[in-house]
Short mmCIF file of C-alpha atoms and ligand atoms in Angstrom, two decimals:
data_model
loop_
_atom_site.label_atom_id
_atom_site.label_comp_id
_atom_site.label_asym_id
_atom_site.label_seq_id
_atom_site.Cartn_x
_atom_site.Cartn_y
_atom_site.Cartn_z
CA UNK A 1266 71.42 101.54 97.91
CA UNK A 1267 73.72 104.46 97.66
CA UNK A 1268 73.63 107.30 100.02
CA UNK A 1269 71.20 110.19 99.72
CA UNK A 1270 74.19 112.54 99.48
CA UNK A 1271 75.76 112.01 95.94
CA UNK A 1272 79.18 112.71 96.25
CA UNK A 1273 82.03 113.37 93.85
CA UNK A 1274 83.12 109.74 93.16
CA UNK A 1275 86.93 110.89 93.19
CA UNK A 1276 89.48 112.87 95.13
CA UNK A 1277 91.78 115.44 93.81
CA UNK A 1278 95.16 114.84 93.42
CA UNK A 1279 96.37 117.61 91.18
CA UNK A 1280 94.84 121.03 91.44
CA UNK A 1281 94.74 124.08 89.01
CA UNK A 1282 94.20 127.63 90.48
CA UNK A 1283 91.24 129.90 89.38
CA UNK A 1284 91.66 133.51 89.50
CA UNK A 1285 89.25 136.02 91.10
CA UNK A 1286 88.71 139.51 89.39
CA UNK A 1287 86.71 142.32 90.91
CA UNK A 1288 83.57 143.63 89.47
CA UNK A 1289 85.10 146.79 88.30
CA UNK A 1290 87.91 144.79 86.36
CA UNK A 1291 85.22 142.68 84.72
CA UNK A 1292 83.23 145.70 83.55
CA UNK A 1293 86.43 146.70 81.61
CA UNK A 1294 87.06 143.22 80.52
CA UNK A 1295 83.70 142.85 79.17
CA UNK A 1296 83.76 146.13 77.27
CA UNK A 1297 87.02 145.24 75.94
CA UNK A 1298 85.58 141.92 74.65
CA UNK A 1299 82.72 143.90 73.08
CA UNK A 1300 80.14 142.00 75.38
CA UNK A 1301 81.12 138.64 73.52
CA UNK A 1302 82.44 136.04 76.09
CA UNK A 1303 84.29 134.11 73.35
CA UNK A 1304 86.52 137.20 73.04
CA UNK A 1305 87.58 137.16 76.95
CA UNK A 1306 90.91 135.59 78.17
CA UNK A 1307 90.12 132.36 79.85
CA UNK A 1308 92.38 133.45 82.75
CA UNK A 1309 89.76 136.25 83.30
CA UNK A 1310 86.99 133.64 84.02
CA UNK A 1311 86.41 132.14 87.32
CA UNK A 1312 83.93 129.26 86.42
CA UNK A 1313 84.12 128.39 82.88
CA UNK A 1314 80.94 126.70 81.60
CA UNK A 1315 81.40 127.73 77.96
CA UNK A 1316 81.42 123.84 76.99
CA UNK A 1317 81.83 120.36 78.27
CA UNK A 1318 84.07 119.57 75.24
CA UNK A 1319 87.67 118.80 75.90
CA UNK A 1320 87.50 120.61 79.07
CA UNK A 1321 87.21 117.36 81.35
CA UNK A 1322 89.77 116.12 83.91
CA UNK A 1323 91.47 112.87 83.20
CA UNK A 1324 91.96 110.30 85.76
CA UNK A 1325 95.04 108.94 87.04
CA UNK A 1326 94.47 105.73 84.92
CA UNK A 1327 94.36 107.93 81.90
CA UNK A 1328 97.47 109.84 82.66
CA UNK A 1329 99.18 106.42 83.44
CA UNK A 1330 97.97 105.17 79.86
CA UNK A 1331 99.37 108.40 78.45
CA UNK A 1332 102.82 107.34 79.49
CA UNK A 1333 102.25 103.93 77.61
CA UNK A 1334 101.46 105.64 74.38
CA UNK A 1335 103.24 104.10 71.38
CA UNK A 1336 104.18 106.92 68.93
CA UNK A 1337 104.82 104.59 66.07
CA UNK A 1338 103.46 106.16 62.68
CA UNK A 1339 102.13 102.74 61.59
CA UNK A 1340 100.79 99.71 63.47
CA UNK A 1341 100.81 101.48 66.99
CA UNK A 1342 99.92 99.30 69.77
CA UNK A 1343 97.85 102.16 71.17
CA UNK A 1344 95.63 101.93 68.15
CA UNK A 1345 95.02 98.32 69.21
CA UNK A 1346 94.11 99.53 72.68
CA UNK A 1347 91.82 102.27 71.10
CA UNK A 1348 90.29 100.04 68.68
CA UNK A 1349 89.21 97.24 71.17
CA UNK A 1350 87.80 99.57 73.64
CA UNK A 1351 85.66 101.19 70.99
CA UNK A 1352 84.56 98.02 69.58
CA UNK A 1353 83.90 96.48 73.23
CA UNK A 1354 81.05 99.42 73.38
CA UNK A 1355 80.14 100.31 69.92
CA UNK A 1356 80.62 96.91 68.14
CA UNK A 1357 81.28 98.22 64.64
CA UNK A 1358 83.53 96.62 62.35
CA UNK A 1359 85.68 99.47 61.03
CA UNK A 1360 87.01 102.10 63.73
CA UNK A 1361 88.76 105.28 62.09
CA UNK A 1362 90.55 107.64 64.52
CA UNK A 1363 90.13 111.32 64.00
CA UNK A 1364 91.41 114.40 65.65
CA UNK A 1365 87.73 115.27 66.89
CA UNK A 1366 84.19 114.73 66.11
CA UNK A 1367 84.01 117.17 63.31
CA UNK A 1368 86.64 115.48 61.35
CA UNK A 1369 84.55 112.29 61.40
CA UNK A 1370 81.55 114.00 60.12
CA UNK A 1371 83.39 115.61 57.27
CA UNK A 1372 84.79 112.42 56.26
CA UNK A 1373 81.56 110.53 56.65
CA UNK A 1374 79.31 113.11 54.71
CA UNK A 1375 81.99 113.52 51.89
CA UNK A 1376 81.95 109.90 51.39
CA UNK A 1377 78.30 109.08 51.68
CA UNK A 1378 76.55 112.24 50.49
CA UNK A 1379 76.24 114.34 47.25
CA UNK A 1380 74.53 117.65 45.92
CA UNK A 1381 70.77 117.33 46.59
CA UNK A 1382 70.65 114.62 49.18
CA UNK A 1383 68.77 114.94 52.43
CA UNK A 1384 70.15 114.05 55.90
CA UNK A 1385 67.59 113.76 58.71
CA UNK A 1386 68.79 113.97 62.18
CA UNK A 1387 66.71 114.37 65.56
CA UNK A 1388 68.78 117.71 65.88
CA UNK A 1389 71.96 118.34 63.93
CA UNK A 1390 74.79 120.01 65.91
CA UNK A 1391 76.14 123.14 64.25
CA UNK A 1392 79.35 121.45 62.75
CA UNK A 1393 77.24 118.31 61.82
CA UNK A 1394 74.86 120.73 59.94
CA UNK A 1395 77.63 122.82 58.27
CA UNK A 1396 79.54 119.48 57.12
CA UNK A 1397 76.19 118.18 55.60
CA UNK A 1398 75.73 121.37 53.93
CA UNK A 1399 79.25 121.76 52.87
CA UNK A 1400 78.73 118.62 50.50
CA UNK A 1401 75.64 120.32 48.96
CA UNK A 1402 73.15 118.10 50.89
CA UNK A 1403 70.30 119.33 52.99
CA UNK A 1404 70.30 118.78 56.85
CA UNK A 1405 66.73 118.32 58.28
CA UNK A 1406 65.73 118.13 61.95
CA UNK A 1407 63.09 115.66 62.69
CA UNK A 1408 62.68 116.22 66.44
CA UNK A 1409 59.50 115.50 68.38
CA UNK A 1410 57.61 118.73 68.56
CA UNK A 1411 57.70 118.91 72.27
CA UNK A 1412 61.75 119.01 71.99
CA UNK A 1413 61.48 122.51 71.11
CA UNK A 1414 59.32 123.74 74.07
CA UNK A 1415 61.64 124.76 76.89
CA UNK A 1416 59.13 123.95 79.78
CA UNK A 1417 57.59 120.91 78.72
CA UNK A 1418 58.87 117.94 80.97
CA UNK A 1419 59.25 114.55 79.07
CA UNK A 1420 61.57 111.75 79.92
CA UNK A 1421 63.16 111.43 76.48
CA UNK A 1422 62.63 114.94 74.77
CA UNK A 1423 65.29 114.21 72.38
CA UNK A 1424 63.41 111.72 70.39
CA UNK A 1425 63.13 111.69 66.67
CA UNK A 1426 59.63 112.12 65.28
CA UNK A 1427 59.22 108.67 63.64
CA UNK A 1428 56.05 109.54 61.75
CA UNK A 1429 57.66 112.71 60.45
CA UNK A 1430 60.77 110.66 59.29
CA UNK A 1431 58.37 108.26 57.35
CA UNK A 1432 56.78 111.45 55.81
CA UNK A 1433 60.23 112.72 54.81
CA UNK A 1434 61.39 109.59 53.22
CA UNK A 1435 58.04 109.29 51.37
CA UNK A 1436 58.39 112.81 50.13
CA UNK A 1437 61.97 113.07 49.15
CA UNK A 1438 62.53 109.39 48.17
CA UNK A 1439 64.77 106.76 49.60
CA UNK A 1440 67.43 107.27 46.92
CA UNK A 1441 67.87 110.87 48.05
CA UNK A 1442 68.58 109.96 51.84
CA UNK A 1443 72.03 108.43 52.15
CA UNK A 1444 71.79 107.98 55.82
CA UNK A 1445 69.80 108.93 58.83
CA UNK A 1446 71.48 110.15 62.05
CA UNK A 1447 70.57 110.14 65.64
CA UNK A 1448 72.19 112.45 68.12
CA UNK A 1449 72.65 111.20 71.73
CA UNK A 1450 72.06 113.26 73.88
CA UNK A 1451 70.52 115.77 71.87
CA UNK A 1452 72.91 118.77 72.59
CA UNK A 1453 71.26 121.62 70.58
CA UNK A 1454 67.91 120.81 72.16
CA UNK A 1455 68.88 120.88 75.67
CA UNK A 1456 71.04 117.89 76.28
CA UNK A 1457 67.89 115.70 76.38
CA UNK A 1458 68.08 111.76 75.94
CA UNK A 1459 66.85 109.56 73.20
CA UNK A 1460 64.86 106.49 74.44
CA UNK A 1461 65.92 102.98 73.32
CA UNK A 1462 62.28 102.44 72.11
CA UNK A 1463 62.63 105.55 69.90
CA UNK A 1464 66.09 104.27 68.59
CA UNK A 1465 64.83 100.98 67.84
CA UNK A 1466 61.79 102.55 65.99
CA UNK A 1467 63.97 104.85 63.85
CA UNK A 1468 66.19 101.71 63.14
CA UNK A 1469 63.12 99.74 61.86
CA UNK A 1470 62.12 102.44 59.42
CA UNK A 1471 65.74 103.22 58.21
CA UNK A 1472 66.10 99.27 57.48
CA UNK A 1473 62.78 98.96 56.15
CA UNK A 1474 63.86 101.41 53.28
CA UNK A 1475 67.51 99.91 53.19
CA UNK A 1476 68.76 103.38 54.65
CA UNK A 1477 71.79 103.10 57.05
CA UNK A 1478 71.37 104.49 60.58
CA UNK A 1479 74.36 106.32 62.05
CA UNK A 1480 74.68 107.65 65.75
CA UNK A 1481 76.39 111.03 66.53
CA UNK A 1482 77.65 109.40 69.90
CA UNK A 1483 79.26 112.34 71.64
CA UNK A 1484 77.35 111.87 74.91
CA UNK A 1485 76.37 108.35 74.65
CA UNK A 1486 77.15 107.32 78.22
CA UNK A 1487 74.89 110.10 79.75
CA UNK A 1488 72.20 108.79 77.27
CA UNK A 1489 72.53 105.33 78.50
CA UNK A 1490 72.26 106.41 82.08
CA UNK A 1491 69.15 108.22 81.45
CA UNK A 1492 67.62 105.07 79.59
CA UNK A 1493 68.71 103.29 82.85
CA UNK A 1494 67.00 105.71 85.11
CA UNK A 1495 63.73 106.47 82.99
CA UNK A 1496 62.97 103.66 80.52
CA UNK A 1497 61.01 100.58 81.78
CA UNK A 1498 63.05 97.24 81.64
CA UNK A 1499 66.44 98.96 81.73
CA UNK A 1500 66.92 99.59 85.83
CA UNK A 1501 68.89 96.37 86.06
CA UNK A 1502 71.13 96.66 83.04
CA UNK A 1503 74.74 98.31 83.15
CA UNK A 1504 75.09 101.51 81.13
CA UNK A 1505 77.57 99.58 78.97
CA UNK A 1506 75.01 96.94 78.10
CA UNK A 1507 72.54 99.62 77.26
CA UNK A 1508 74.97 101.54 75.40
CA UNK A 1509 75.91 98.36 73.27
CA UNK A 1510 72.25 97.59 72.62
CA UNK A 1511 71.67 101.04 71.24
CA UNK A 1512 74.71 100.89 68.93
CA UNK A 1513 73.51 97.44 67.43
CA UNK A 1514 70.53 99.21 66.22
CA UNK A 1515 72.76 101.24 63.87
CA UNK A 1516 75.28 100.82 61.13
CA UNK A 1517 78.05 103.09 62.32
CA UNK A 1518 78.71 106.34 64.15
CA UNK A 1519 80.65 109.49 64.61
CA UNK A 1520 82.14 110.53 67.87
CA UNK A 1521 83.69 113.35 69.69
CA UNK A 1522 85.99 111.92 72.57
CA UNK A 1523 86.21 115.38 73.98
CA UNK A 1524 82.93 114.81 75.50
CA UNK A 1525 82.18 111.21 76.93
CA UNK A 1526 85.45 109.93 75.62
CA UNK A 1527 86.77 111.73 78.81
CA UNK A 1528 89.66 113.20 76.82
CA UNK A 1529 90.98 116.44 75.82
CA UNK A 1530 90.98 115.71 72.24
CA UNK A 1531 90.27 112.93 69.91
CA UNK A 1532 87.17 111.27 68.00
CA UNK A 1533 86.46 108.58 65.59
CA UNK A 1534 84.20 107.23 62.75
CA UNK A 1535 82.76 103.64 62.89
CA UNK A 1536 81.00 101.86 60.09
CA UNK A 1537 80.19 98.08 59.32
CA UNK A 1538 80.52 98.77 55.71
CA UNK A 1539 83.83 97.51 54.26
CA UNK A 1540 83.61 99.46 50.95
CA UNK A 1541 82.69 102.87 52.71
CA UNK A 1542 85.51 102.15 55.36
CA UNK A 1543 88.04 101.77 52.44
CA UNK A 1544 86.98 105.38 51.09
CA UNK A 1545 86.96 106.83 54.52
CA UNK A 1546 90.35 105.60 55.23
CA UNK A 1547 91.74 107.05 51.94
CA UNK A 1548 90.34 110.25 52.80
CA UNK A 1549 91.76 110.01 56.20
CA UNK A 1550 95.24 109.62 54.96
CA UNK A 1551 94.82 112.69 52.76
CA UNK A 1552 93.78 114.92 55.50
CA UNK A 1553 94.12 113.55 58.78
CA UNK A 1554 96.76 110.79 59.12
CA UNK A 1555 97.46 107.08 58.74
CA UNK A 1556 94.57 104.86 59.85
CA UNK A 1557 96.23 103.84 62.94
CA UNK A 1558 96.52 107.40 64.43
CA UNK A 1559 94.26 109.55 62.37
CA UNK A 1560 95.63 112.71 63.52
CA UNK A 1561 96.02 111.82 67.18
CA UNK A 1562 99.28 111.17 69.20
CA UNK A 1563 99.65 107.33 70.38
CA UNK A 1564 99.11 108.97 73.93
CA UNK A 1565 95.86 110.41 73.05
CA UNK A 1566 94.59 107.18 71.61
CA UNK A 1567 95.63 105.52 74.95
CA UNK A 1568 93.57 108.36 76.99
CA UNK A 1569 90.37 107.74 74.82
CA UNK A 1570 90.57 103.94 75.09
CA UNK A 1571 90.53 104.42 79.08
CA UNK A 1572 88.26 107.21 79.11
CA UNK A 1573 85.37 105.49 77.05
CA UNK A 1574 85.21 103.01 79.79
CA UNK A 1575 85.38 105.25 82.48
CA UNK A 1576 82.38 107.31 81.20
CA UNK A 1577 80.38 104.20 81.65
CA UNK A 1578 81.20 103.60 85.25
CA UNK A 1579 77.73 103.83 87.21
CA UNK A 1580 79.12 105.83 90.25
CA UNK A 1581 80.58 108.28 87.83
CA UNK A 1582 77.15 108.64 85.99
CA UNK A 1583 75.07 108.75 89.00
CA UNK A 1584 77.32 111.59 90.12
CA UNK A 1585 77.34 113.24 86.73
CA UNK A 1586 73.58 113.24 86.05
CA UNK A 1587 72.83 114.23 89.70
CA UNK A 1588 75.00 117.09 89.82
CA UNK A 1589 73.77 118.70 86.64
CA UNK A 1590 70.22 118.35 87.86
CA UNK A 1591 71.39 119.89 91.04
CA UNK A 1592 72.27 123.27 89.41
CA UNK A 1593 69.06 123.21 87.46
CA UNK A 1594 66.81 122.32 90.26
CA UNK A 1595 68.17 124.61 92.60
CA UNK A 1596 67.61 127.75 90.25
CA UNK A 1597 64.27 126.55 88.96
CA UNK A 1598 62.82 126.40 92.61
CA UNK A 1599 63.33 129.93 92.88
CA UNK A 1600 61.50 130.46 89.35
CA UNK A 1601 64.43 130.73 86.99
CA UNK A 1602 63.15 129.55 83.61
CA UNK A 1603 65.13 126.65 82.25
CA UNK A 1604 64.88 123.96 79.83
CA UNK A 1605 62.94 121.10 81.71
CA UNK A 1606 64.03 118.57 82.47
CA UNK A 1607 67.68 119.03 83.35
CA UNK A 1608 69.80 117.66 80.55
CA UNK A 1609 72.92 115.37 80.91
CA UNK A 1610 75.68 117.95 80.31
CA UNK A 1611 74.31 121.42 80.68
CA UNK A 1612 71.67 123.55 82.09
CA UNK A 1613 69.99 125.72 79.54
CA UNK A 1614 68.41 129.05 80.68
CA UNK A 1615 65.48 130.14 78.96
CA UNK A 1616 66.61 133.89 78.26
CA UNK A 1617 63.38 134.85 76.57
CA UNK A 1618 61.29 134.18 79.85
CA UNK A 1619 64.27 135.30 81.92
CA UNK A 1620 64.45 138.76 80.11
CA UNK A 1621 60.85 139.26 78.47
CA UNK A 1622 61.29 142.93 78.21
CA UNK A 1623 64.34 142.51 75.96
CA UNK A 1624 63.33 141.92 72.27
CA UNK A 1625 64.65 138.93 70.36
CA UNK A 1626 66.65 141.63 68.15
CA UNK A 1627 68.42 142.82 71.05
CA UNK A 1628 69.97 139.38 72.20
CA UNK A 1629 68.29 138.46 75.41
CA UNK A 1630 70.81 135.25 75.57
CA UNK A 1631 73.88 137.25 75.07
CA UNK A 1632 72.82 140.08 77.33
CA UNK A 1633 72.17 137.34 80.03
CA UNK A 1634 75.42 135.71 79.45
CA UNK A 1635 77.24 139.07 79.73
CA UNK A 1636 75.26 139.81 82.94
CA UNK A 1637 76.46 136.25 84.68
CA UNK A 1638 79.96 137.16 83.83
CA UNK A 1639 79.65 140.64 85.17
CA UNK A 1640 78.10 139.58 88.60
CA UNK A 1641 80.56 136.44 89.04
CA UNK A 1642 82.93 135.73 86.57
CA UNK A 1643 81.00 132.88 84.97
CA UNK A 1644 81.24 132.16 81.27
CA UNK A 1645 78.34 130.53 79.54
CA UNK A 1646 77.37 130.65 75.82
CA UNK A 1647 74.38 132.04 74.11
CA UNK A 1648 72.42 129.50 71.85
CA UNK A 1649 69.84 131.75 70.23
CA UNK A 1650 69.63 134.74 67.76
CA UNK A 1651 73.41 135.63 67.62
CA UNK A 1652 74.29 132.09 66.95
CA UNK A 1653 71.53 131.16 64.53
CA UNK A 1654 70.13 134.25 63.33
CA UNK A 1655 66.39 134.09 62.21
CA UNK A 1656 66.64 130.38 62.41
CA UNK A 1657 66.73 130.41 66.03
CA UNK A 1658 63.87 128.65 67.53
CA UNK A 1659 64.66 129.48 71.19
CA UNK A 1660 66.77 132.16 73.14
CA UNK A 1661 69.03 129.82 75.40
CA UNK A 1662 72.13 130.30 77.39
CA UNK A 1663 74.01 127.17 78.14
CA UNK A 1664 75.88 126.52 81.25
CA UNK A 1665 77.82 123.37 80.18
CA UNK A 1666 79.56 121.43 83.13
CA UNK A 1667 83.04 119.95 82.10
CA UNK A 1668 83.48 116.54 83.37
CA UNK A 1669 84.95 115.90 86.89
CA UNK A 1670 86.41 119.54 87.08
CA UNK A 1671 84.24 121.56 89.59
CA UNK A 1672 83.02 120.59 93.01
CA UNK A 1673 79.36 120.98 94.50
CA UNK A 1674 80.74 124.48 96.22
CA UNK A 1675 81.71 125.72 92.74
CA UNK A 1676 78.05 124.90 91.66
CA UNK A 1677 76.60 126.30 94.69
CA UNK A 1678 78.37 129.70 93.92
CA UNK A 1679 77.06 129.56 90.22
CA UNK A 1680 73.54 129.05 91.70
CA UNK A 1681 74.22 132.11 93.82
CA UNK A 1682 75.21 134.22 91.20
CA UNK A 1683 72.37 133.08 88.91
CA UNK A 1684 69.95 133.93 91.68
CA UNK A 1685 71.54 137.52 92.12
CA UNK A 1686 71.04 138.12 88.45
CA UNK A 1687 67.51 136.93 88.54
CA UNK A 1688 66.69 139.30 91.23
CA UNK A 1689 67.79 142.41 89.44
CA UNK A 1690 66.57 141.16 85.84
CA UNK A 1691 64.26 143.86 85.01
CA UNK A 1692 67.34 146.45 85.11
CA UNK A 1693 69.21 144.33 82.43
CA UNK A 1694 69.48 146.04 79.05
CA UNK A 1695 69.78 144.46 75.47
CA UNK A 1696 72.43 144.77 73.04
CA UNK A 1697 73.08 145.76 69.62
CA UNK A 1698 75.64 144.49 67.12
CA UNK A 1699 78.41 146.73 66.05
CA UNK A 1700 80.36 144.16 63.97
CA UNK A 1701 79.46 140.75 62.50
CA UNK A 1702 81.39 138.26 60.22
CA UNK A 1703 79.73 136.87 57.29
CA UNK A 1704 79.11 133.41 58.79
CA UNK A 1705 79.40 131.93 62.32
CA UNK A 1706 79.23 135.30 63.65
CA UNK A 1707 78.73 134.49 67.23
CA UNK A 1708 82.51 133.50 67.66
CA UNK A 1709 83.64 137.06 66.66
CA UNK A 1710 80.84 139.51 66.83
CA UNK A 1711 81.14 142.79 68.73
CA UNK A 1712 78.05 144.30 70.59
CA UNK A 1713 77.40 147.05 72.94
CA UNK A 1714 74.38 147.96 75.27
CA UNK A 1715 71.23 149.87 73.98
CA UNK A 1716 71.07 153.31 75.29
N1 F0G B 637 78.26 116.57 67.76
C1 F0G B 637 77.51 117.09 68.77
C2 F0G B 637 76.38 116.56 69.31
C3 F0G B 637 78.55 118.07 69.57
O1 F0G B 637 77.99 118.43 70.75
C4 F0G B 637 79.76 118.37 69.02
C5 F0G B 637 80.66 119.25 69.65
C6 F0G B 637 80.17 117.80 67.87
C7 F0G B 637 79.36 116.89 67.28
C8 F0G B 637 81.50 118.09 67.28
O2 F0G B 637 82.63 117.58 67.98
O3 F0G B 637 83.82 119.61 68.64
O4 F0G B 637 85.02 117.38 68.62
O5 F0G B 637 84.52 118.60 66.47
N2 F0G B 637 80.18 120.11 70.45
C9 F0G B 637 80.93 121.03 71.37
C10 F0G B 637 79.81 121.99 72.35
C11 F0G B 637 81.63 122.09 70.67
O6 F0G B 637 80.46 122.79 72.95
O7 F0G B 637 78.74 121.55 72.42
P1 F0G B 637 83.91 118.31 67.79
#
């Protein structure tokens, strides 16, 4: 049995200073950034929880592999390392490297979908949805209803609603559904996992109708560890065995190696279909690069090859899941409303419940994120009405934890700052928009406090 105290399973060899600012400085910086944390300089942020994507720390093994990168244009040895590491875990016939996840999505949907098609997913991530829509298809979320209720505690709140999937297939017709996707873990729904039982049920429905099943695999290792912890029959399996079993239920996947690939850049697209793979590689050559590098350097392929295997190490995953839960549990025990239970890569504050006096039109999530920066130099991101407009189902603030970057004392500091803001929550004011772009407005929006 491991000890009760779950420590960081690494020691630190190279450090990167972070910079303090005063509250007065942050007031000016926040005004200059129009209360939109995307518009801050990263150097003015003390603890950056904007995203867990591409922000992780690489291991000594990864840096050593970087030096082994073979930068040959075609037939690079690094591609062989990459391909065999991916196939070891994912098991698919064709491995197509891409510069990040959304490039894999673009190629997949361009090849598989046409105008009028429908793509079901437990929850589409925003780039996934945008790439489905950009080819004229419709992206439909088929999440278990409880997945949209912040306070409901379920072990697998990322599960797809299998009955709703069956109904959707019956309603629109199998010929309009070129593929079904399952996102593990469900990022937009709170980093919640999908159970093996659910993946199996979805796979059975898909294959009964002859529809291919693809995984959006960004956080597959965290999902595998939740299965080990929570699903009967998996306690004695390794995370790798669990991941292999899950991917065997599907026909392919998209992956952003910036998450559970433990790399700062990279991704891939996999399929078992020879004909699709040929079309996908043709498209890859057109816009990403030759199929043995796909827009990455040989050294990036090496970093991902090693990182994928490291993400499945049990001591790492035990620490990863425990440290995210540590943040969530320590604020929840003081009454701070969060999406329950804590997810794999992030804690999501429920801004609507945190700031009930601020109406949705005044962006409670953006106001709360601004306040966390003001109080302690912490950067988070709103996932609510500024991001999704009227389509927003919840008003959340995501605190995403970069992999292997912050220690427990950093997280203790984050807890302290959130609790300070919680104490004076009734004094926090809403915000109004002063500028918005025609699409994806959250990246560039300007806001100001309401009087
Ligand atoms: N799918 C999911 C579930 C994601 O979370 C992301 C990225 C992507 C696809 C796209 O991958 O960024 O490599 O192109 N999520 C990041 C985030 C950006 O902050 O959650 P990408």
